[in-house]
Tab-separated table of C-alpha atoms in Angstrom:
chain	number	residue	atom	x	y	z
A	526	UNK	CA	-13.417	-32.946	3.764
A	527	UNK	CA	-12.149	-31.107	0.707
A	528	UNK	CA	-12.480	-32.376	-2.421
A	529	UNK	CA	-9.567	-34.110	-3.977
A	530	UNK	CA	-7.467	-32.311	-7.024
A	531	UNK	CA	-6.891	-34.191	-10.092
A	532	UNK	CA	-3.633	-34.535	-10.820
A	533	UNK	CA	-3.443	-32.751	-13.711
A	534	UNK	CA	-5.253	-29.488	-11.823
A	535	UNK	CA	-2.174	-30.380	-9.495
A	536	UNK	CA	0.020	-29.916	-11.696
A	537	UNK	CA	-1.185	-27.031	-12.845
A	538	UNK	CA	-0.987	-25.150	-9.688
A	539	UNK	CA	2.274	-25.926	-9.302
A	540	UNK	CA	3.003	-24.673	-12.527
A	541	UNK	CA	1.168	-21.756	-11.763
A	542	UNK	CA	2.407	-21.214	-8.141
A	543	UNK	CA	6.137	-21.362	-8.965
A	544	UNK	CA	6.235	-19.313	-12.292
A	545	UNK	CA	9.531	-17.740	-12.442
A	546	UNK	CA	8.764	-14.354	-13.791
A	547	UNK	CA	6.232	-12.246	-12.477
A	548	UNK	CA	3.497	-11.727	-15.143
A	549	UNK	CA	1.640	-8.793	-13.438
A	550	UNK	CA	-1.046	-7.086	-14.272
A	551	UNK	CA	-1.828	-10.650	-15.736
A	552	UNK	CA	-2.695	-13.209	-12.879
A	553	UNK	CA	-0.277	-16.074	-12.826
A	554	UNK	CA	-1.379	-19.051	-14.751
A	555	UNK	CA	-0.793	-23.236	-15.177
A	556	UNK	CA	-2.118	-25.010	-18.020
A	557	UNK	CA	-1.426	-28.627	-19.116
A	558	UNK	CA	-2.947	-30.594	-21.583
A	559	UNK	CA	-4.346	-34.478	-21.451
A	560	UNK	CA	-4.482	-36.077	-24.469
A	561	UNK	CA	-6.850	-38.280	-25.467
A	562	UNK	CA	-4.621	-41.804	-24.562
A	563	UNK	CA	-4.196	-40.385	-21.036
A	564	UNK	CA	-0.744	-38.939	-21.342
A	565	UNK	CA	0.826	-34.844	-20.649
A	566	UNK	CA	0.711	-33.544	-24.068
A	567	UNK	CA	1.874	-30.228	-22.790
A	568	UNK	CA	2.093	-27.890	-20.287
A	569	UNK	CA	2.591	-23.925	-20.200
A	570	UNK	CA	2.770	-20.808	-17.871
A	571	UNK	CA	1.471	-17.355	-18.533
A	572	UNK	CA	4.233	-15.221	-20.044
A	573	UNK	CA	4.972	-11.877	-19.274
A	574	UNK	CA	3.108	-9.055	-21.185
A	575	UNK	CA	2.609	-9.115	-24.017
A	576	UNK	CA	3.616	-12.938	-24.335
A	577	UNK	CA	1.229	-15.503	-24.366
A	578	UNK	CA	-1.216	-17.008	-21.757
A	579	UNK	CA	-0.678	-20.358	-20.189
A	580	UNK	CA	-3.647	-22.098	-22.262
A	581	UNK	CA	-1.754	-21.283	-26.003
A	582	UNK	CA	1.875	-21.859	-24.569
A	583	UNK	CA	0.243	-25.873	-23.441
A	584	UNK	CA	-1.791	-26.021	-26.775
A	585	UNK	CA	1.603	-25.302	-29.130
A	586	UNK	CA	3.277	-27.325	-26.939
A	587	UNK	CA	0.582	-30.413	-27.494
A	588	UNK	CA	0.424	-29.306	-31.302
A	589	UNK	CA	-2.339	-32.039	-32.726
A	590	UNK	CA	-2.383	-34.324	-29.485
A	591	UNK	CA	-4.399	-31.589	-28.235
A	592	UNK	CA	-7.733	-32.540	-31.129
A	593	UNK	CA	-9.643	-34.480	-28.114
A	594	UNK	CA	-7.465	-33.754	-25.465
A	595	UNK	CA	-8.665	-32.593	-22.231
A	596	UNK	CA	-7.242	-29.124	-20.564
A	597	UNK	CA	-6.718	-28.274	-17.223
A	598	UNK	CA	-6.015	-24.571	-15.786
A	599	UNK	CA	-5.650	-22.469	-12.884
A	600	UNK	CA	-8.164	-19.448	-14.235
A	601	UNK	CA	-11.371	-19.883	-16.403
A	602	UNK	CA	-10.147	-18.993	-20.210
A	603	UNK	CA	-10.431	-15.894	-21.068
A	604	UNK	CA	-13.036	-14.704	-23.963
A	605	UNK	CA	-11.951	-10.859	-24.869
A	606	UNK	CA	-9.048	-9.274	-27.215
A	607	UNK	CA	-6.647	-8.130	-25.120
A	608	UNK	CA	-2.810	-7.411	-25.589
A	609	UNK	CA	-3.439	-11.213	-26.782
A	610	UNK	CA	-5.735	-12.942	-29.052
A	611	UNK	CA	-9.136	-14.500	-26.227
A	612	UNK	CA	-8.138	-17.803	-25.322
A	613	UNK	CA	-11.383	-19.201	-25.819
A	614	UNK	CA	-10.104	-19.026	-29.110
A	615	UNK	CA	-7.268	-21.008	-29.147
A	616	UNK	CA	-8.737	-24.003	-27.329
A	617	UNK	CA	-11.949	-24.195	-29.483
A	618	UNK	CA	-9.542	-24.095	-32.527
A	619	UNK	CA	-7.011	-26.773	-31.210
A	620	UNK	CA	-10.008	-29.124	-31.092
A	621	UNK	CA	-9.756	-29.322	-27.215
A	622	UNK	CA	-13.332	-31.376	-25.854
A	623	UNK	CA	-13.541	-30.472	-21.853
A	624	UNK	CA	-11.819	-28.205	-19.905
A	625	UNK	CA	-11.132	-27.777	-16.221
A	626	UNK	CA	-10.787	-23.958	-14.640
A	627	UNK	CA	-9.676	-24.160	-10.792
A	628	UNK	CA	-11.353	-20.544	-10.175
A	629	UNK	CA	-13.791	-18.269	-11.732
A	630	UNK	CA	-12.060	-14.913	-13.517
A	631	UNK	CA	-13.036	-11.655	-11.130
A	632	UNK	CA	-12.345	-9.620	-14.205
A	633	UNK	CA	-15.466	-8.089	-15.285
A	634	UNK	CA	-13.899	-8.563	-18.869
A	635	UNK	CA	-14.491	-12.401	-18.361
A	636	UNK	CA	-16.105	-13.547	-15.398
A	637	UNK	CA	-18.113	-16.476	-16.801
A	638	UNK	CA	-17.783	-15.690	-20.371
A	639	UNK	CA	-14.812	-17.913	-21.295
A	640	UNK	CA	-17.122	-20.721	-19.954
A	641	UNK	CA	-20.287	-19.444	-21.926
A	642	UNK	CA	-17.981	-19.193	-24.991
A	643	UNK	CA	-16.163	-22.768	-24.494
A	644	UNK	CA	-19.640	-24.814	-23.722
A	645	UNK	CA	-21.296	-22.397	-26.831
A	646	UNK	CA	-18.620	-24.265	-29.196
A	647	UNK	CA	-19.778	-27.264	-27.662
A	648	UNK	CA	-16.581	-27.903	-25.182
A	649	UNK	CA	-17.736	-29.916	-21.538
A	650	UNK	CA	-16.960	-27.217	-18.856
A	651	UNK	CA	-16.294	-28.058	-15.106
A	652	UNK	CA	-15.016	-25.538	-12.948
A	653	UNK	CA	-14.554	-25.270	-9.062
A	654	UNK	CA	-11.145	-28.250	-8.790
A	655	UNK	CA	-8.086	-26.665	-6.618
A	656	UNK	CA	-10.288	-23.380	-6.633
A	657	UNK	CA	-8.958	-22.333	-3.025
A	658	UNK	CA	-5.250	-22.987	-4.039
A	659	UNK	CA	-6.112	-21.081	-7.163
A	660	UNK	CA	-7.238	-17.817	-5.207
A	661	UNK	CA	-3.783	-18.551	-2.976
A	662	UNK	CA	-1.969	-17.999	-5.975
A	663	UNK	CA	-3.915	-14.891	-7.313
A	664	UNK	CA	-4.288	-13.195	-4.014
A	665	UNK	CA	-3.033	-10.065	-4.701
A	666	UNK	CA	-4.958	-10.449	-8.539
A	667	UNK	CA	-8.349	-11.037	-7.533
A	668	UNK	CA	-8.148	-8.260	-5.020
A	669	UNK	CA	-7.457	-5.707	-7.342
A	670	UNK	CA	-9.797	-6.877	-9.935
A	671	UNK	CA	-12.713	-6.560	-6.907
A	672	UNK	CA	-11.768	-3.597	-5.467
A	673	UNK	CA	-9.407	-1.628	-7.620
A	674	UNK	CA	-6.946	-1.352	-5.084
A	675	UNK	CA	-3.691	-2.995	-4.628
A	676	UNK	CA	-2.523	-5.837	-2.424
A	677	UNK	CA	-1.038	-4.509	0.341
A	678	UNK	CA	2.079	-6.500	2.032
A	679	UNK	CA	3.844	-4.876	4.868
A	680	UNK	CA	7.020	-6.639	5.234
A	681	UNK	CA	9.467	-5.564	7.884
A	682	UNK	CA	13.014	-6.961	9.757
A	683	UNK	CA	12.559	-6.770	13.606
A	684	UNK	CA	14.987	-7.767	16.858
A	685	UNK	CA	13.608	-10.017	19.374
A	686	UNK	CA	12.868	-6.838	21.390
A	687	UNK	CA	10.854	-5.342	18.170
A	688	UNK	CA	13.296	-2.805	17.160
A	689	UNK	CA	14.236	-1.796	13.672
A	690	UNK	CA	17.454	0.207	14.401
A	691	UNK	CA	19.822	0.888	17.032
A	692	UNK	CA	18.758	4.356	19.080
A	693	UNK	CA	21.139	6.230	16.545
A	694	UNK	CA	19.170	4.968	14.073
A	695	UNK	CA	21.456	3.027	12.535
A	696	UNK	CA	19.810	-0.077	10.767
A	697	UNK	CA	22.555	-1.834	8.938
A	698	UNK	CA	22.059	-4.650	9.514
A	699	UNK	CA	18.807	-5.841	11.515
A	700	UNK	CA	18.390	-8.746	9.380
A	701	UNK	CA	21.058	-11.734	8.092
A	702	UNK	CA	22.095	-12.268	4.306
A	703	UNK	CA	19.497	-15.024	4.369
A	704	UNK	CA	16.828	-13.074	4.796
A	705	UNK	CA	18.385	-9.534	2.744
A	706	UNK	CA	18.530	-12.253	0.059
A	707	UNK	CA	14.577	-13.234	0.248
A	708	UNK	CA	13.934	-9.473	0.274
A	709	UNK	CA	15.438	-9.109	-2.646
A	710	UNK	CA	13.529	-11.886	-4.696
A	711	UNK	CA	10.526	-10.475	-2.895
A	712	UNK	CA	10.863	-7.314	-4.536
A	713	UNK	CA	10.706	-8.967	-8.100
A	714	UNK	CA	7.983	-10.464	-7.740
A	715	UNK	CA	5.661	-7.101	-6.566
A	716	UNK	CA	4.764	-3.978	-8.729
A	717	UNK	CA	5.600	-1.544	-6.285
A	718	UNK	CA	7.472	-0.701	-2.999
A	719	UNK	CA	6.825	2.129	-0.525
A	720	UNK	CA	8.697	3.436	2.322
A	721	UNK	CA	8.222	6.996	3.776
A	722	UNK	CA	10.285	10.213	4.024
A	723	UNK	CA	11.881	9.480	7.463
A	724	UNK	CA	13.421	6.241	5.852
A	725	UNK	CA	14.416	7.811	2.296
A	726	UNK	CA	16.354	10.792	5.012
A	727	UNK	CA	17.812	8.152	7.604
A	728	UNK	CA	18.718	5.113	5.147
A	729	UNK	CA	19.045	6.582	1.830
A	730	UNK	CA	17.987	3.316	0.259
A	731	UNK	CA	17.833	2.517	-3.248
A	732	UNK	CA	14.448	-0.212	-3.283
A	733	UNK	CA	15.966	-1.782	-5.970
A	734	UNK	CA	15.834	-5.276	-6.482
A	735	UNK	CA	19.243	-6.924	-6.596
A	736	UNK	CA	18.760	-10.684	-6.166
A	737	UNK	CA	22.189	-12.466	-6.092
A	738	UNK	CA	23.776	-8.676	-5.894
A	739	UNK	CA	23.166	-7.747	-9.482
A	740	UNK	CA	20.323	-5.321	-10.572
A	741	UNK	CA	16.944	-7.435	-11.549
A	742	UNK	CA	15.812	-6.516	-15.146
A	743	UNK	CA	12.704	-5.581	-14.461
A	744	UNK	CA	12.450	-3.174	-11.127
A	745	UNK	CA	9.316	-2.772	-9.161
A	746	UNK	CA	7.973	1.470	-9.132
A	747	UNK	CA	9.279	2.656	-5.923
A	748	UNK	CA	7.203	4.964	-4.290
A	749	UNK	CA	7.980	7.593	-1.424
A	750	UNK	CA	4.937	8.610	1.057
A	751	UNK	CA	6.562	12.775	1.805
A	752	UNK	CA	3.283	15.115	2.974
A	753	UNK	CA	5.667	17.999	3.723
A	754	UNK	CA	9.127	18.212	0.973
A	755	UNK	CA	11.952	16.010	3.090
A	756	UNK	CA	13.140	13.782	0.156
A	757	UNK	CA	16.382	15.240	-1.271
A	758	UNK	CA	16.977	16.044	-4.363
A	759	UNK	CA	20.674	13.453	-4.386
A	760	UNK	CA	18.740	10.787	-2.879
A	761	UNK	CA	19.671	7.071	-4.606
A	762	UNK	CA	15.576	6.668	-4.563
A	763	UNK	CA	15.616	9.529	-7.284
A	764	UNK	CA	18.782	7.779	-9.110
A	765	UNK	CA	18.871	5.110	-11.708
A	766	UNK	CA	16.652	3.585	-14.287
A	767	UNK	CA	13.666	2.837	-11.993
A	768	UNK	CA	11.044	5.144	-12.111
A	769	UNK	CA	10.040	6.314	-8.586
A	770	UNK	CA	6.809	8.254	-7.405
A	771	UNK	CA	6.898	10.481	-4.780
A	772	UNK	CA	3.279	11.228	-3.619
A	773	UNK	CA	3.182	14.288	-1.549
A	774	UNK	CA	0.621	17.419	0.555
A	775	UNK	CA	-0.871	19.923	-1.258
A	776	UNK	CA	1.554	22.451	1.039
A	777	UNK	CA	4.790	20.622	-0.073
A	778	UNK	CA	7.176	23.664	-1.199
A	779	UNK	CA	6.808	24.560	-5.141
A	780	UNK	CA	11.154	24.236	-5.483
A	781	UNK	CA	11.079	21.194	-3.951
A	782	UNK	CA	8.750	19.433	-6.123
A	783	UNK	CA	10.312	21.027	-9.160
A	784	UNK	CA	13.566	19.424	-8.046
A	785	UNK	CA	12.448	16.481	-7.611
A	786	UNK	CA	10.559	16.118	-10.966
A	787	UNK	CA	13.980	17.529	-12.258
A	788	UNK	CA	15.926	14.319	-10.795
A	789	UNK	CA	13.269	12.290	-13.549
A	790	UNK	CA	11.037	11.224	-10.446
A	791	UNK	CA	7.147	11.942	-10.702
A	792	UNK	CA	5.286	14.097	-7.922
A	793	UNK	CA	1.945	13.066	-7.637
A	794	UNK	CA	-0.182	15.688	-4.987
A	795	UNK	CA	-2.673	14.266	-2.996
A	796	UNK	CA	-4.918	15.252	-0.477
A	797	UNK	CA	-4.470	15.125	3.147
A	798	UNK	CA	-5.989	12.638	5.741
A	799	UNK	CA	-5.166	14.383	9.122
A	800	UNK	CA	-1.675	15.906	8.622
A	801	UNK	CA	-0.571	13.065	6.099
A	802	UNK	CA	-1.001	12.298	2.772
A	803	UNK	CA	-4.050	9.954	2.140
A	804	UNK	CA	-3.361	6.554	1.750
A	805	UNK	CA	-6.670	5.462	0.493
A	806	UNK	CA	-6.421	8.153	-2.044
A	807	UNK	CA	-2.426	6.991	-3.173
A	808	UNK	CA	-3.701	3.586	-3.282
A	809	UNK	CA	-6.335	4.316	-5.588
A	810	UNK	CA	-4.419	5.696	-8.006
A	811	UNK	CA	-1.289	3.166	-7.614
A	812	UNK	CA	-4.325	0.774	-8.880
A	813	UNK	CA	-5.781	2.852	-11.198
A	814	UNK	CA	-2.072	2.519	-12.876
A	815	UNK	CA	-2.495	-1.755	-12.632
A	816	UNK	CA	-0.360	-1.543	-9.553
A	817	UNK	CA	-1.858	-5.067	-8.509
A	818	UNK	CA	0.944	-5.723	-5.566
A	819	UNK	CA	2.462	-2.983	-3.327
A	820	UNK	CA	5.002	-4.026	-1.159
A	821	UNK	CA	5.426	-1.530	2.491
A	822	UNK	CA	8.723	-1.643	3.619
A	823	UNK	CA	8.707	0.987	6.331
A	824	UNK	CA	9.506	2.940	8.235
A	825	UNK	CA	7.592	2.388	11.462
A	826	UNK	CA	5.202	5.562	10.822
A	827	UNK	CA	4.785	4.278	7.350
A	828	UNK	CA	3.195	1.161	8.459
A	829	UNK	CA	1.947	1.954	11.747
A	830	UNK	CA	-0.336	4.744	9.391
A	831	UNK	CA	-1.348	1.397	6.884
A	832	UNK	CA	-2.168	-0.653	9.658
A	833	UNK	CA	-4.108	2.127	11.722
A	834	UNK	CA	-6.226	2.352	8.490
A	835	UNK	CA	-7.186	-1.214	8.079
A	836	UNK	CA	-4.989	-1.227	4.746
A	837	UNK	CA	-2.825	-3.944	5.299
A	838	UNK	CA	-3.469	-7.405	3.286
A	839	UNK	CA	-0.508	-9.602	4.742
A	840	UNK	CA	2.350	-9.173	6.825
A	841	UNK	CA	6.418	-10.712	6.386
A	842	UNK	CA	7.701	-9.966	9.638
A	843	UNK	CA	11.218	-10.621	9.226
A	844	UNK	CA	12.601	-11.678	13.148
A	845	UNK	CA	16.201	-11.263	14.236
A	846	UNK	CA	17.955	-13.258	17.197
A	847	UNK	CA	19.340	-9.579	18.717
A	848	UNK	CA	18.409	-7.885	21.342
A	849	UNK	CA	18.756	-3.906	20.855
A	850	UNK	CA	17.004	-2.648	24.240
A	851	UNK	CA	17.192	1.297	24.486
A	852	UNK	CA	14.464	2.909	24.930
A	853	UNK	CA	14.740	5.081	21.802
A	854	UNK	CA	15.190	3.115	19.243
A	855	UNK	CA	12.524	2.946	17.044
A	856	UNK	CA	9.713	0.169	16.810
A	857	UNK	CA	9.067	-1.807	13.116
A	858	UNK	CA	4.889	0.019	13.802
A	859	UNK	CA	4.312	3.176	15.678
A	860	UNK	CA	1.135	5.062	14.794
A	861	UNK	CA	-2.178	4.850	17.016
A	862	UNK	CA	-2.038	1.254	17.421
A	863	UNK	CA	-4.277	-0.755	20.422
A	864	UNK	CA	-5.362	0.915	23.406
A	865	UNK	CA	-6.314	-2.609	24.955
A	866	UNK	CA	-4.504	-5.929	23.940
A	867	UNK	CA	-7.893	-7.004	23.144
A	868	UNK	CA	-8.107	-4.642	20.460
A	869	UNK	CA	-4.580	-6.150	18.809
A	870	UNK	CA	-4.738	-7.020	15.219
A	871	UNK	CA	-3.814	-11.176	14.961
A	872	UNK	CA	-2.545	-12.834	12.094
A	873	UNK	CA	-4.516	-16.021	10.869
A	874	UNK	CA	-2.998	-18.582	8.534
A	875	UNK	CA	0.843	-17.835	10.224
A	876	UNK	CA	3.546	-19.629	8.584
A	877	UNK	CA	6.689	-19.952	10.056
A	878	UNK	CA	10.199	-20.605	8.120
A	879	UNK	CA	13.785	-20.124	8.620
A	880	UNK	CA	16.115	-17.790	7.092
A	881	UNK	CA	19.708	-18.704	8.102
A	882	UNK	CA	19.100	-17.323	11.816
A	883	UNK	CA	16.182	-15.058	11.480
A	884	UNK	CA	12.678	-16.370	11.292
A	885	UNK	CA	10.085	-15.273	8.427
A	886	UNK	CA	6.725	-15.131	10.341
A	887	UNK	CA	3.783	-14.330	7.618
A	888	UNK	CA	0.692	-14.132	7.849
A	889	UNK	CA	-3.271	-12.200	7.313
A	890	UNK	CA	-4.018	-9.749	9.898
A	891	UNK	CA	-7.737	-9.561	11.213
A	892	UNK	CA	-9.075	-7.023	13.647
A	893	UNK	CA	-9.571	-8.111	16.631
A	894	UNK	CA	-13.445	-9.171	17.496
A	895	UNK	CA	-15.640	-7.019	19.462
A	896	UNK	CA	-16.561	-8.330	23.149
């Protein structure tokens, strides 16, 4: 049976878990502060870079209640001078005497020193309460602090049948307004989104985010996935005041590239991986540049290539009460795919949730286990 979460470590996942802006690189944060006589003396979320962390937004919030208060967070404290002051700091100096951390800090920067420093000053330590929910929260963060690479969400909008257009191609619109709606609040809460060539030539999307039909202020980096030069030059991916990266072949034509860098867009060369661009190698660099979430909206190449590579995290799989039948219209994942259903990848952990009349399925993906 799991151990039960003190209230306060309750509340400060949910504080954590429903942040309304997206603090990234910066893991998302809950703090609140118990004062001595047992009452909420304050409570804080991380801010956005370079605001403050969640632990000195709940201490100025407490002001003295917090001298013998007790502190509960999501994240252990951290001890090092970042683009803010450590937060070791501020609790040892607000007179704070235990504190509660729901999960260990993967970044090599802390991990474990924010409790050496705390139970140095002479601050009770306990650490290990809502620890699961607290790795929920930080998925995509502790993955890129392990690995250096990006968390990797392919999200796509499907009929019943599995198709993401009509056989013209035409894709407007698989999905309801529900559901475009969710997409769009998706988008500002990830770093980047993705989409390949075929999709930037067919749809001529934009990847902005637009949540309630107005442009969010801060815009994820869209990136386009082009081995061979398709992208035009007057695409609305190129347009605007988001910056877009268009990662590309080492044989993409010289003009083209030059046009494209002239629309303000970067070209970023890569090697190849068969007769595509390598995906390890673009998501290397994406997290090299503290791209900690990369959203993959498609096409079905696009993703079919991510999944076929075992580079797929999570999955929103949008589903759509139509039924588009024709044999040619494309599937939401083509690429190699399973030979036998055995070999399938499965989803564990599937939610299920309604969008006005489309269903959100989401879920992990996990190869399938050998005979």
């Amino acid at each position: 049976m799991a151990a039960m979460i003190p209230e306060p470590m309750q509340r400060a996942l949910d504080l954590a878990g429903n942040a309304a802006q997206h603090v990234s690189p910066n893991p998302m944060v809950g703090a609140v502060v118990v004062a001595a006589d047992g009452s909420v003396a304050g409570e804080g979320v991380t801010q956005p870079p370079p605001g403050p962390h969640a632990e000195v937004v709940a201490l100025e919030a407490a002001g003295e209640s917090a001298r013998g208060a007790t502190m509960y967070v999501t994240l252990e404290p951290c001890a090092h001078q970042g683009q803010t002051p450590p937060c070791t700091d501020a609790i040892i100096g607000a007179g704070v005497s235990e504190v509660h951390y729901a999960v260990r800090d993967a970044d090599s920067q802390v991990d474990g020193r924010g409790q050496e420093a705390l139970e140095k000053a002479g601050i009770r330590t306990i650490g290990g309460e809502g620890e699961e929910e607290a790795r929920h929260i930080n998925e995509a963060f502790f993955k890129h602090r392990t690995t250096g690479l990006p968390f990797v969400v392919a999200k796509f909008a499907v009929s019943l049948d599995g198709k993401i257009a009509a056989a013209s191609g035409d894709s407007r619109w698989v999905s309801g307004a529900e559901a475009r709606e969710w997409a769009h609040v998706l988008r500002t809460r990830i770093d980047a989104i993705l989409v390949g060539s075929s999709t930037v030539v067919v749809d001529d999307p934009s990847l902005t985010a637009r949540p309630g039909g107005e442009e969010a202020e801060r815009q994820p980096l869209r990136v386009v996935v082009d081995t061979r030069g398709r992208t035009p030059p007057m695409a609305q991916v190129l347009s605007g005041d988001a910056a877009t990266l268009v990662a590309t072949g080492p044989d993409s034509p010289p003009q083209w590239r030059a046009s494209i860098q002239a629309s303000g867009a970067e070209v970023l060369p890569l090697p190849l991986a068969g007769e595509h661009v390598d995906l390890r190698a673009l998501l290397e660099e994406l997290g090299r540049r503290d791209i900690v979430t990369l959203l993959v909206e498609g096409g079905g190449v696009i993703l079919g290539a991510f999944f076929d590579a075992g580079l797929v995290d999570k999955v929103h799989a949008v589903i759509a009460p139509l039924i588009v039948g024709a044999a040619d219209a494309p599937a939401a994942v083509a690429g190699e795919g399973a030979y036998r259903m055995a070999d399938a990848l499965r989803l564990r952990e599937v939610t299920v949730e309604r969008l006005g009349d489309d269903l959100l399925v989401t879920g992990y993906p996990e190869p399938a286990e050998a005979e």
